[in-house]
JSON list of C-alpha atoms in Angstrom, two decimals:
[
{"chain": "X", "resi": 1, "resn": "GLY", "atom": "CA", "xyz": [95.46, 89.07, 96.95]},
{"chain": "X", "resi": 2, "resn": "GLU", "atom": "CA", "xyz": [92.94, 90.31, 99.49]},
{"chain": "X", "resi": 3, "resn": "ASN", "atom": "CA", "xyz": [89.65, 91.87, 98.47]},
{"chain": "X", "resi": 4, "resn": "VAL", "atom": "CA", "xyz": [87.44, 93.79, 100.91]},
{"chain": "X", "resi": 5, "resn": "GLU", "atom": "CA", "xyz": [83.84, 94.69, 100.12]},
{"chain": "X", "resi": 6, "resn": "GLN", "atom": "CA", "xyz": [82.16, 97.27, 102.29]},
{"chain": "X", "resi": 7, "resn": "HIS", "atom": "CA", "xyz": [78.37, 98.06, 102.52]},
{"chain": "X", "resi": 8, "resn": "PRO", "atom": "CA", "xyz": [76.59, 100.39, 102.58]},
{"chain": "X", "resi": 9, "resn": "SER", "atom": "CA", "xyz": [78.43, 103.29, 100.72]},
{"chain": "X", "resi": 10, "resn": "THR", "atom": "CA", "xyz": [76.20, 105.84, 102.58]},
{"chain": "X", "resi": 11, "resn": "LEU", "atom": "CA", "xyz": [74.29, 105.42, 105.67]},
{"chain": "X", "resi": 12, "resn": "SER", "atom": "CA", "xyz": [71.82, 108.01, 107.28]},
{"chain": "X", "resi": 13, "resn": "VAL", "atom": "CA", "xyz": [70.59, 107.45, 110.72]},
{"chain": "X", "resi": 14, "resn": "GLN", "atom": "CA", "xyz": [68.78, 109.59, 113.42]},
{"chain": "X", "resi": 15, "resn": "GLU", "atom": "CA", "xyz": [70.72, 110.83, 116.17]},
{"chain": "X", "resi": 16, "resn": "GLY", "atom": "CA", "xyz": [70.52, 108.33, 119.03]},
{"chain": "X", "resi": 17, "resn": "ASP", "atom": "CA", "xyz": [69.79, 105.32, 116.79]},
{"chain": "X", "resi": 18, "resn": "SER", "atom": "CA", "xyz": [72.32, 102.55, 115.97]},
{"chain": "X", "resi": 19, "resn": "ALA", "atom": "CA", "xyz": [74.42, 102.23, 112.78]},
{"chain": "X", "resi": 20, "resn": "VAL", "atom": "CA", "xyz": [75.96, 99.05, 111.38]},
{"chain": "X", "resi": 21, "resn": "ILE", "atom": "CA", "xyz": [78.45, 98.88, 108.72]},
{"chain": "X", "resi": 22, "resn": "LYS", "atom": "CA", "xyz": [79.37, 95.53, 107.16]},
{"chain": "X", "resi": 23, "resn": "CYS", "atom": "CA", "xyz": [82.45, 94.20, 105.36]},
{"chain": "X", "resi": 24, "resn": "THR", "atom": "CA", "xyz": [83.45, 91.02, 103.71]},
{"chain": "X", "resi": 25, "resn": "TYR", "atom": "CA", "xyz": [87.01, 89.70, 102.94]},
{"chain": "X", "resi": 26, "resn": "SER", "atom": "CA", "xyz": [88.28, 87.14, 100.54]},
{"chain": "X", "resi": 27, "resn": "ASP", "atom": "CA", "xyz": [91.50, 85.83, 101.93]},
{"chain": "X", "resi": 28, "resn": "SER", "atom": "CA", "xyz": [90.97, 83.37, 104.76]},
{"chain": "X", "resi": 29, "resn": "ALA", "atom": "CA", "xyz": [94.53, 84.00, 105.90]},
{"chain": "X", "resi": 30, "resn": "SER", "atom": "CA", "xyz": [93.71, 87.50, 106.99]},
{"chain": "X", "resi": 31, "resn": "ASN", "atom": "CA", "xyz": [93.83, 87.78, 110.72]},
{"chain": "X", "resi": 32, "resn": "TYR", "atom": "CA", "xyz": [93.56, 91.41, 111.62]},
{"chain": "X", "resi": 33, "resn": "PHE", "atom": "CA", "xyz": [90.63, 93.73, 110.91]},
{"chain": "X", "resi": 34, "resn": "PRO", "atom": "CA", "xyz": [90.71, 97.44, 111.85]},
{"chain": "X", "resi": 35, "resn": "TRP", "atom": "CA", "xyz": [88.18, 100.13, 111.34]},
{"chain": "X", "resi": 36, "resn": "TYR", "atom": "CA", "xyz": [89.29, 103.69, 110.53]},
{"chain": "X", "resi": 37, "resn": "LYS", "atom": "CA", "xyz": [87.29, 106.92, 110.82]},
{"chain": "X", "resi": 38, "resn": "GLN", "atom": "CA", "xyz": [88.07, 109.77, 108.51]},
{"chain": "X", "resi": 39, "resn": "GLU", "atom": "CA", "xyz": [86.49, 113.16, 109.16]},
{"chain": "X", "resi": 40, "resn": "LEU", "atom": "CA", "xyz": [86.19, 115.59, 106.25]},
{"chain": "X", "resi": 41, "resn": "GLY", "atom": "CA", "xyz": [89.62, 116.65, 104.99]},
{"chain": "X", "resi": 42, "resn": "LYS", "atom": "CA", "xyz": [91.37, 114.85, 107.75]},
{"chain": "X", "resi": 43, "resn": "ARG", "atom": "CA", "xyz": [93.63, 111.77, 108.02]},
{"chain": "X", "resi": 44, "resn": "PRO", "atom": "CA", "xyz": [92.09, 108.34, 108.79]},
{"chain": "X", "resi": 45, "resn": "GLN", "atom": "CA", "xyz": [92.39, 107.31, 112.42]},
{"chain": "X", "resi": 46, "resn": "LEU", "atom": "CA", "xyz": [92.05, 103.89, 113.97]},
{"chain": "X", "resi": 47, "resn": "ILE", "atom": "CA", "xyz": [88.90, 103.58, 116.20]},
{"chain": "X", "resi": 48, "resn": "ILE", "atom": "CA", "xyz": [88.77, 99.96, 116.92]},
{"chain": "X", "resi": 49, "resn": "ASP", "atom": "CA", "xyz": [90.29, 96.70, 115.62]},
{"chain": "X", "resi": 50, "resn": "ILE", "atom": "CA", "xyz": [89.85, 92.99, 116.08]},
{"chain": "X", "resi": 51, "resn": "ARG", "atom": "CA", "xyz": [92.06, 89.95, 115.61]},
{"chain": "X", "resi": 52, "resn": "SER", "atom": "CA", "xyz": [90.87, 86.60, 114.30]},
{"chain": "X", "resi": 53, "resn": "ASN", "atom": "CA", "xyz": [91.17, 84.89, 117.67]},
{"chain": "X", "resi": 54, "resn": "VAL", "atom": "CA", "xyz": [88.32, 87.04, 118.95]},
{"chain": "X", "resi": 55, "resn": "GLY", "atom": "CA", "xyz": [84.62, 87.06, 117.92]},
{"chain": "X", "resi": 56, "resn": "GLU", "atom": "CA", "xyz": [83.66, 90.46, 119.34]},
{"chain": "X", "resi": 57, "resn": "LYS", "atom": "CA", "xyz": [85.23, 93.53, 120.85]},
{"chain": "X", "resi": 58, "resn": "LYS", "atom": "CA", "xyz": [83.68, 96.60, 122.34]},
{"chain": "X", "resi": 59, "resn": "ASP", "atom": "CA", "xyz": [84.81, 100.01, 123.37]},
{"chain": "X", "resi": 60, "resn": "GLN", "atom": "CA", "xyz": [82.17, 102.24, 124.91]},
{"chain": "X", "resi": 61, "resn": "ARG", "atom": "CA", "xyz": [79.64, 103.00, 122.01]},
{"chain": "X", "resi": 62, "resn": "ILE", "atom": "CA", "xyz": [81.48, 101.18, 119.29]},
{"chain": "X", "resi": 63, "resn": "ALA", "atom": "CA", "xyz": [81.78, 97.41, 118.80]},
{"chain": "X", "resi": 64, "resn": "VAL", "atom": "CA", "xyz": [83.07, 95.06, 116.07]},
{"chain": "X", "resi": 65, "resn": "THR", "atom": "CA", "xyz": [82.00, 91.55, 115.44]},
{"chain": "X", "resi": 66, "resn": "LEU", "atom": "CA", "xyz": [83.90, 88.96, 113.27]},
{"chain": "X", "resi": 67, "resn": "ASN", "atom": "CA", "xyz": [82.60, 85.78, 111.65]},
{"chain": "X", "resi": 68, "resn": "LYS", "atom": "CA", "xyz": [85.63, 83.99, 110.41]},
{"chain": "X", "resi": 69, "resn": "THR", "atom": "CA", "xyz": [83.57, 81.20, 108.85]},
{"chain": "X", "resi": 70, "resn": "ALA", "atom": "CA", "xyz": [81.65, 83.53, 106.73]},
{"chain": "X", "resi": 71, "resn": "LYS", "atom": "CA", "xyz": [84.56, 85.92, 106.36]},
{"chain": "X", "resi": 72, "resn": "HIS", "atom": "CA", "xyz": [82.77, 89.10, 107.29]},
{"chain": "X", "resi": 73, "resn": "PHE", "atom": "CA", "xyz": [82.98, 91.64, 110.06]},
{"chain": "X", "resi": 74, "resn": "SER", "atom": "CA", "xyz": [80.78, 94.44, 111.13]},
{"chain": "X", "resi": 75, "resn": "LEU", "atom": "CA", "xyz": [81.13, 97.81, 112.98]},
{"chain": "X", "resi": 76, "resn": "HIS", "atom": "CA", "xyz": [78.33, 98.70, 115.41]},
{"chain": "X", "resi": 77, "resn": "ILE", "atom": "CA", "xyz": [77.82, 102.19, 116.72]},
{"chain": "X", "resi": 78, "resn": "THR", "atom": "CA", "xyz": [75.12, 102.72, 119.34]},
{"chain": "X", "resi": 79, "resn": "GLU", "atom": "CA", "xyz": [73.59, 105.96, 120.58]},
{"chain": "X", "resi": 80, "resn": "THR", "atom": "CA", "xyz": [74.84, 107.83, 117.58]},
{"chain": "X", "resi": 81, "resn": "GLN", "atom": "CA", "xyz": [75.88, 111.49, 118.09]},
{"chain": "X", "resi": 82, "resn": "PRO", "atom": "CA", "xyz": [76.57, 114.28, 115.47]},
{"chain": "X", "resi": 83, "resn": "GLU", "atom": "CA", "xyz": [80.38, 113.83, 115.89]},
{"chain": "X", "resi": 84, "resn": "ASP", "atom": "CA", "xyz": [79.98, 110.22, 114.65]},
{"chain": "X", "resi": 85, "resn": "SER", "atom": "CA", "xyz": [79.41, 111.68, 111.18]},
{"chain": "X", "resi": 86, "resn": "ALA", "atom": "CA", "xyz": [82.33, 110.73, 109.00]},
{"chain": "X", "resi": 87, "resn": "VAL", "atom": "CA", "xyz": [83.57, 108.18, 106.50]},
{"chain": "X", "resi": 88, "resn": "TYR", "atom": "CA", "xyz": [84.35, 104.86, 107.91]},
{"chain": "X", "resi": 89, "resn": "PHE", "atom": "CA", "xyz": [86.70, 102.33, 106.44]},
{"chain": "X", "resi": 90, "resn": "CYS", "atom": "CA", "xyz": [87.14, 98.74, 107.15]},
{"chain": "X", "resi": 91, "resn": "ALA", "atom": "CA", "xyz": [90.35, 96.91, 106.28]},
{"chain": "X", "resi": 92, "resn": "ALA", "atom": "CA", "xyz": [92.01, 93.49, 106.46]},
{"chain": "X", "resi": 93, "resn": "LYS", "atom": "CA", "xyz": [95.57, 92.15, 106.74]},
{"chain": "X", "resi": 94, "resn": "LYS", "atom": "CA", "xyz": [97.57, 89.14, 107.43]},
{"chain": "X", "resi": 95, "resn": "VAL", "atom": "CA", "xyz": [99.78, 90.12, 110.24]},
{"chain": "X", "resi": 96, "resn": "GLY", "atom": "CA", "xyz": [103.12, 88.28, 110.19]},
{"chain": "X", "resi": 97, "resn": "GLY", "atom": "CA", "xyz": [102.77, 87.41, 106.48]},
{"chain": "X", "resi": 98, "resn": "GLY", "atom": "CA", "xyz": [104.78, 90.21, 105.23]},
{"chain": "X", "resi": 99, "resn": "ALA", "atom": "CA", "xyz": [105.06, 94.08, 105.65]},
{"chain": "X", "resi": 100, "resn": "ASP", "atom": "CA", "xyz": [102.45, 94.74, 102.95]},
{"chain": "X", "resi": 101, "resn": "GLY", "atom": "CA", "xyz": [99.84, 97.23, 104.11]},
{"chain": "X", "resi": 102, "resn": "LEU", "atom": "CA", "xyz": [96.11, 97.05, 104.76]},
{"chain": "X", "resi": 103, "resn": "THR", "atom": "CA", "xyz": [93.55, 96.38, 102.11]},
{"chain": "X", "resi": 104, "resn": "PHE", "atom": "CA", "xyz": [90.70, 98.77, 102.68]},
{"chain": "X", "resi": 105, "resn": "GLY", "atom": "CA", "xyz": [87.03, 98.74, 101.76]},
{"chain": "X", "resi": 106, "resn": "LYS", "atom": "CA", "xyz": [85.67, 101.72, 99.75]},
{"chain": "X", "resi": 107, "resn": "GLY", "atom": "CA", "xyz": [84.20, 103.36, 102.79]},
{"chain": "X", "resi": 108, "resn": "THR", "atom": "CA", "xyz": [80.87, 104.25, 104.26]},
{"chain": "X", "resi": 109, "resn": "HIS", "atom": "CA", "xyz": [79.74, 107.83, 104.53]},
{"chain": "X", "resi": 110, "resn": "LEU", "atom": "CA", "xyz": [77.79, 107.88, 107.93]},
{"chain": "X", "resi": 111, "resn": "ILE", "atom": "CA", "xyz": [75.39, 110.84, 108.25]},
{"chain": "X", "resi": 112, "resn": "ILE", "atom": "CA", "xyz": [73.84, 111.53, 111.73]},
{"chain": "X", "resi": 113, "resn": "GLN", "atom": "CA", "xyz": [70.47, 113.35, 111.17]},
{"chain": "X", "resi": 114, "resn": "PRO", "atom": "CA", "xyz": [69.64, 115.58, 114.18]},
{"chain": "P", "resi": 1, "resn": "SER", "atom": "CA", "xyz": [106.15, 110.50, 120.85]},
{"chain": "P", "resi": 2, "resn": "GLN", "atom": "CA", "xyz": [106.00, 109.55, 117.20]},
{"chain": "P", "resi": 3, "resn": "THR", "atom": "CA", "xyz": [104.80, 112.00, 114.65]},
{"chain": "P", "resi": 4, "resn": "ILE", "atom": "CA", "xyz": [104.42, 111.80, 110.93]},
{"chain": "P", "resi": 5, "resn": "HIS", "atom": "CA", "xyz": [104.79, 114.79, 108.62]},
{"chain": "P", "resi": 6, "resn": "GLN", "atom": "CA", "xyz": [103.67, 115.05, 105.04]},
{"chain": "P", "resi": 7, "resn": "TRP", "atom": "CA", "xyz": [103.79, 117.93, 102.62]},
{"chain": "P", "resi": 8, "resn": "PRO", "atom": "CA", "xyz": [102.56, 119.75, 100.80]},
{"chain": "P", "resi": 9, "resn": "ALA", "atom": "CA", "xyz": [98.92, 119.74, 101.89]},
{"chain": "P", "resi": 10, "resn": "THR", "atom": "CA", "xyz": [97.59, 120.71, 98.55]},
{"chain": "P", "resi": 11, "resn": "LEU", "atom": "CA", "xyz": [99.10, 120.75, 95.09]},
{"chain": "P", "resi": 12, "resn": "VAL", "atom": "CA", "xyz": [97.88, 121.70, 91.65]},
{"chain": "P", "resi": 13, "resn": "GLN", "atom": "CA", "xyz": [100.12, 120.51, 88.76]},
{"chain": "P", "resi": 14, "resn": "PRO", "atom": "CA", "xyz": [99.77, 120.48, 85.11]},
{"chain": "P", "resi": 15, "resn": "VAL", "atom": "CA", "xyz": [99.65, 117.30, 83.03]},
{"chain": "P", "resi": 16, "resn": "GLY", "atom": "CA", "xyz": [103.12, 116.16, 82.19]},
{"chain": "P", "resi": 17, "resn": "SER", "atom": "CA", "xyz": [104.86, 117.97, 84.97]},
{"chain": "P", "resi": 18, "resn": "PRO", "atom": "CA", "xyz": [106.90, 116.01, 87.64]},
{"chain": "P", "resi": 19, "resn": "LEU", "atom": "CA", "xyz": [105.78, 115.26, 91.15]},
{"chain": "P", "resi": 20, "resn": "SER", "atom": "CA", "xyz": [107.58, 114.85, 94.36]},
{"chain": "P", "resi": 21, "resn": "LEU", "atom": "CA", "xyz": [105.72, 114.31, 97.77]},
{"chain": "P", "resi": 22, "resn": "GLU", "atom": "CA", "xyz": [107.64, 113.98, 100.95]},
{"chain": "P", "resi": 23, "resn": "CYS", "atom": "CA", "xyz": [106.87, 112.19, 104.21]},
{"chain": "P", "resi": 24, "resn": "THR", "atom": "CA", "xyz": [108.91, 111.94, 107.33]},
{"chain": "P", "resi": 25, "resn": "VAL", "atom": "CA", "xyz": [108.43, 110.20, 110.55]},
{"chain": "P", "resi": 26, "resn": "GLU", "atom": "CA", "xyz": [109.89, 111.30, 113.95]},
{"chain": "P", "resi": 27, "resn": "GLY", "atom": "CA", "xyz": [110.23, 109.55, 117.18]},
{"chain": "P", "resi": 28, "resn": "THR", "atom": "CA", "xyz": [110.89, 105.99, 115.93]},
{"chain": "P", "resi": 29, "resn": "SER", "atom": "CA", "xyz": [113.46, 103.97, 114.07]},
{"chain": "P", "resi": 30, "resn": "ASN", "atom": "CA", "xyz": [113.09, 101.61, 111.17]},
{"chain": "P", "resi": 31, "resn": "PRO", "atom": "CA", "xyz": [109.38, 102.07, 110.63]},
{"chain": "P", "resi": 32, "resn": "ASN", "atom": "CA", "xyz": [107.48, 100.34, 107.84]},
{"chain": "P", "resi": 33, "resn": "LEU", "atom": "CA", "xyz": [106.27, 103.14, 105.51]},
{"chain": "P", "resi": 34, "resn": "TYR", "atom": "CA", "xyz": [103.36, 103.23, 103.18]},
{"chain": "P", "resi": 35, "resn": "TRP", "atom": "CA", "xyz": [101.94, 105.37, 100.44]},
{"chain": "P", "resi": 36, "resn": "TYR", "atom": "CA", "xyz": [98.10, 105.22, 99.88]},
{"chain": "P", "resi": 37, "resn": "ARG", "atom": "CA", "xyz": [95.95, 106.99, 97.38]},
{"chain": "P", "resi": 38, "resn": "GLN", "atom": "CA", "xyz": [92.32, 107.88, 98.00]},
{"chain": "P", "resi": 39, "resn": "ALA", "atom": "CA", "xyz": [90.33, 108.55, 94.95]},
{"chain": "P", "resi": 40, "resn": "ALA", "atom": "CA", "xyz": [86.71, 109.72, 95.12]},
{"chain": "P", "resi": 41, "resn": "GLY", "atom": "CA", "xyz": [84.50, 106.77, 95.98]},
{"chain": "P", "resi": 42, "resn": "ARG", "atom": "CA", "xyz": [87.31, 104.25, 95.84]},
{"chain": "P", "resi": 43, "resn": "GLY", "atom": "CA", "xyz": [88.54, 104.01, 99.29]},
{"chain": "P", "resi": 44, "resn": "LEU", "atom": "CA", "xyz": [92.29, 103.83, 100.19]},
{"chain": "P", "resi": 45, "resn": "GLN", "atom": "CA", "xyz": [94.48, 102.02, 97.77]},
{"chain": "P", "resi": 46, "resn": "LEU", "atom": "CA", "xyz": [97.99, 100.81, 98.82]},
{"chain": "P", "resi": 47, "resn": "LEU", "atom": "CA", "xyz": [100.52, 102.06, 96.28]},
{"chain": "P", "resi": 48, "resn": "PHE", "atom": "CA", "xyz": [103.97, 101.29, 97.85]},
{"chain": "P", "resi": 49, "resn": "TYR", "atom": "CA", "xyz": [105.37, 100.04, 101.05]},
{"chain": "P", "resi": 50, "resn": "SER", "atom": "CA", "xyz": [108.85, 99.94, 102.48]},
{"chain": "P", "resi": 51, "resn": "VAL", "atom": "CA", "xyz": [110.43, 97.93, 105.20]},
{"chain": "P", "resi": 52, "resn": "GLY", "atom": "CA", "xyz": [113.85, 99.70, 105.16]},
{"chain": "P", "resi": 53, "resn": "ILE", "atom": "CA", "xyz": [116.17, 102.18, 103.35]},
{"chain": "P", "resi": 54, "resn": "GLY", "atom": "CA", "xyz": [116.15, 101.49, 99.59]},
{"chain": "P", "resi": 55, "resn": "GLN", "atom": "CA", "xyz": [113.51, 98.72, 99.85]},
{"chain": "P", "resi": 56, "resn": "ILE", "atom": "CA", "xyz": [110.34, 99.55, 97.98]},
{"chain": "P", "resi": 57, "resn": "SER", "atom": "CA", "xyz": [107.52, 97.19, 97.09]},
{"chain": "P", "resi": 58, "resn": "SER", "atom": "CA", "xyz": [104.87, 98.30, 94.65]},
{"chain": "P", "resi": 59, "resn": "GLU", "atom": "CA", "xyz": [101.32, 96.97, 94.88]},
{"chain": "P", "resi": 60, "resn": "VAL", "atom": "CA", "xyz": [99.89, 98.25, 91.61]},
{"chain": "P", "resi": 61, "resn": "PRO", "atom": "CA", "xyz": [101.37, 99.22, 88.25]},
{"chain": "P", "resi": 62, "resn": "GLN", "atom": "CA", "xyz": [101.28, 102.92, 87.79]},
{"chain": "P", "resi": 63, "resn": "ASN", "atom": "CA", "xyz": [102.81, 106.20, 86.66]},
{"chain": "P", "resi": 64, "resn": "LEU", "atom": "CA", "xyz": [104.38, 106.73, 90.13]},
{"chain": "P", "resi": 65, "resn": "SER", "atom": "CA", "xyz": [107.41, 105.63, 91.98]},
{"chain": "P", "resi": 66, "resn": "ALA", "atom": "CA", "xyz": [108.67, 105.72, 95.59]},
{"chain": "P", "resi": 67, "resn": "SER", "atom": "CA", "xyz": [112.03, 105.99, 97.29]},
{"chain": "P", "resi": 68, "resn": "ARG", "atom": "CA", "xyz": [113.38, 105.84, 100.68]},
{"chain": "P", "resi": 69, "resn": "PRO", "atom": "CA", "xyz": [116.66, 107.62, 100.93]},
{"chain": "P", "resi": 70, "resn": "GLN", "atom": "CA", "xyz": [116.83, 107.68, 104.66]},
{"chain": "P", "resi": 71, "resn": "ASP", "atom": "CA", "xyz": [115.37, 105.61, 107.42]},
{"chain": "P", "resi": 72, "resn": "ARG", "atom": "CA", "xyz": [112.38, 107.78, 108.16]},
{"chain": "P", "resi": 73, "resn": "GLN", "atom": "CA", "xyz": [111.91, 109.56, 104.85]},
{"chain": "P", "resi": 74, "resn": "PHE", "atom": "CA", "xyz": [109.56, 108.22, 102.04]},
{"chain": "P", "resi": 75, "resn": "ILE", "atom": "CA", "xyz": [109.13, 110.03, 98.77]},
{"chain": "P", "resi": 76, "resn": "LEU", "atom": "CA", "xyz": [106.46, 109.63, 96.20]},
{"chain": "P", "resi": 77, "resn": "SER", "atom": "CA", "xyz": [107.49, 110.78, 92.69]},
{"chain": "P", "resi": 78, "resn": "SER", "atom": "CA", "xyz": [106.31, 110.94, 89.05]},
{"chain": "P", "resi": 79, "resn": "LYS", "atom": "CA", "xyz": [108.18, 111.98, 86.00]},
{"chain": "P", "resi": 80, "resn": "LYS", "atom": "CA", "xyz": [105.05, 113.05, 84.16]},
{"chain": "P", "resi": 81, "resn": "LEU", "atom": "CA", "xyz": [101.73, 113.51, 85.78]},
{"chain": "P", "resi": 82, "resn": "LEU", "atom": "CA", "xyz": [98.49, 112.23, 84.18]},
{"chain": "P", "resi": 83, "resn": "LEU", "atom": "CA", "xyz": [95.01, 113.46, 84.90]},
{"chain": "P", "resi": 84, "resn": "SER", "atom": "CA", "xyz": [94.24, 110.23, 86.47]},
{"chain": "P", "resi": 85, "resn": "ASP", "atom": "CA", "xyz": [96.90, 110.80, 89.11]},
{"chain": "P", "resi": 86, "resn": "SER", "atom": "CA", "xyz": [94.65, 113.25, 90.80]},
{"chain": "P", "resi": 87, "resn": "GLY", "atom": "CA", "xyz": [93.61, 112.21, 94.33]},
{"chain": "P", "resi": 88, "resn": "PHE", "atom": "CA", "xyz": [94.33, 112.41, 97.92]},
{"chain": "P", "resi": 89, "resn": "TYR", "atom": "CA", "xyz": [97.71, 110.90, 98.84]},
{"chain": "P", "resi": 90, "resn": "LEU", "atom": "CA", "xyz": [98.45, 109.57, 102.38]},
{"chain": "P", "resi": 91, "resn": "CYS", "atom": "CA", "xyz": [101.65, 108.54, 103.86]},
{"chain": "P", "resi": 92, "resn": "ALA", "atom": "CA", "xyz": [101.47, 106.11, 106.74]},
{"chain": "P", "resi": 93, "resn": "TRP", "atom": "CA", "xyz": [103.76, 104.23, 109.07]},
{"chain": "P", "resi": 94, "resn": "SER", "atom": "CA", "xyz": [103.72, 101.20, 111.37]},
{"chain": "P", "resi": 95, "resn": "VAL", "atom": "CA", "xyz": [106.15, 99.91, 113.90]},
{"chain": "P", "resi": 96, "resn": "ASP", "atom": "CA", "xyz": [106.96, 96.70, 112.22]},
{"chain": "P", "resi": 97, "resn": "MET", "atom": "CA", "xyz": [105.41, 93.94, 110.26]},
{"chain": "P", "resi": 98, "resn": "LEU", "atom": "CA", "xyz": [103.99, 92.31, 113.44]},
{"chain": "P", "resi": 99, "resn": "ASN", "atom": "CA", "xyz": [102.44, 95.47, 114.66]},
{"chain": "P", "resi": 100, "resn": "THR", "atom": "CA", "xyz": [99.12, 96.38, 113.23]},
{"chain": "P", "resi": 101, "resn": "GLU", "atom": "CA", "xyz": [98.02, 99.93, 113.70]},
{"chain": "P", "resi": 102, "resn": "ALA", "atom": "CA", "xyz": [98.83, 102.26, 110.75]},
{"chain": "P", "resi": 103, "resn": "PHE", "atom": "CA", "xyz": [99.32, 105.89, 111.55]},
{"chain": "P", "resi": 104, "resn": "PHE", "atom": "CA", "xyz": [98.53, 108.26, 108.69]},
{"chain": "P", "resi": 105, "resn": "GLY", "atom": "CA", "xyz": [99.88, 111.65, 107.83]},
{"chain": "P", "resi": 106, "resn": "GLN", "atom": "CA", "xyz": [97.67, 114.67, 107.10]},
{"chain": "P", "resi": 107, "resn": "GLY", "atom": "CA", "xyz": [97.55, 113.86, 103.35]},
{"chain": "P", "resi": 108, "resn": "THR", "atom": "CA", "xyz": [98.18, 115.79, 100.10]},
{"chain": "P", "resi": 109, "resn": "ARG", "atom": "CA", "xyz": [95.38, 116.80, 97.87]},
{"chain": "P", "resi": 110, "resn": "LEU", "atom": "CA", "xyz": [96.88, 116.50, 94.35]},
{"chain": "P", "resi": 111, "resn": "THR", "atom": "CA", "xyz": [94.88, 118.03, 91.48]},
{"chain": "P", "resi": 112, "resn": "VAL", "atom": "CA", "xyz": [96.36, 117.41, 87.98]},
{"chain": "P", "resi": 113, "resn": "VAL", "atom": "CA", "xyz": [94.98, 119.95, 85.46]}
]
């Protein structure tokens, strides 16, 4: 089955700086890669996703890049703000290959220092 | 609009006691339903998924079971809880197997003592 590795486990950046979180996956058949944000005590919520037919996707201050050959994808947050502090999870899935759920990374605790 | 309800929000149970967590989805029909567990420092682990009434698939062997008695109801159960069952349990749904976004419930914080 799929295995997703996520790094780093904790990331502390100064407010206004950029943050990058990286994930690798093992199953080359995976074709959907979402990122979820989970604030303390709350449910995970989708913030951005990318499919394997696209190399990069951007939504305001967040972007995701995908390298299918290397089987890794990254989340980029620019001009970080205090409200960006949360745990971020990457995930992978083969859409259309069955109804099984997402395989998640272990999460990155992003801390925005004022 | 679609909503997902999960209860209770927190639960403290003694070792060996039974467990029943309930999740319901409103505003959609025949959703795919999922149970995830989030243990400290271990991310989100898929436990069960269901594509229809009575259809349950298990991802990992464990002390838990799941049932789907109705189209929009998903129940997580255990006959005898273990200490290792403690964690944050999240129910989720998606439209169908071709759709991608998973919508999560509020979660249940289970502490087994």
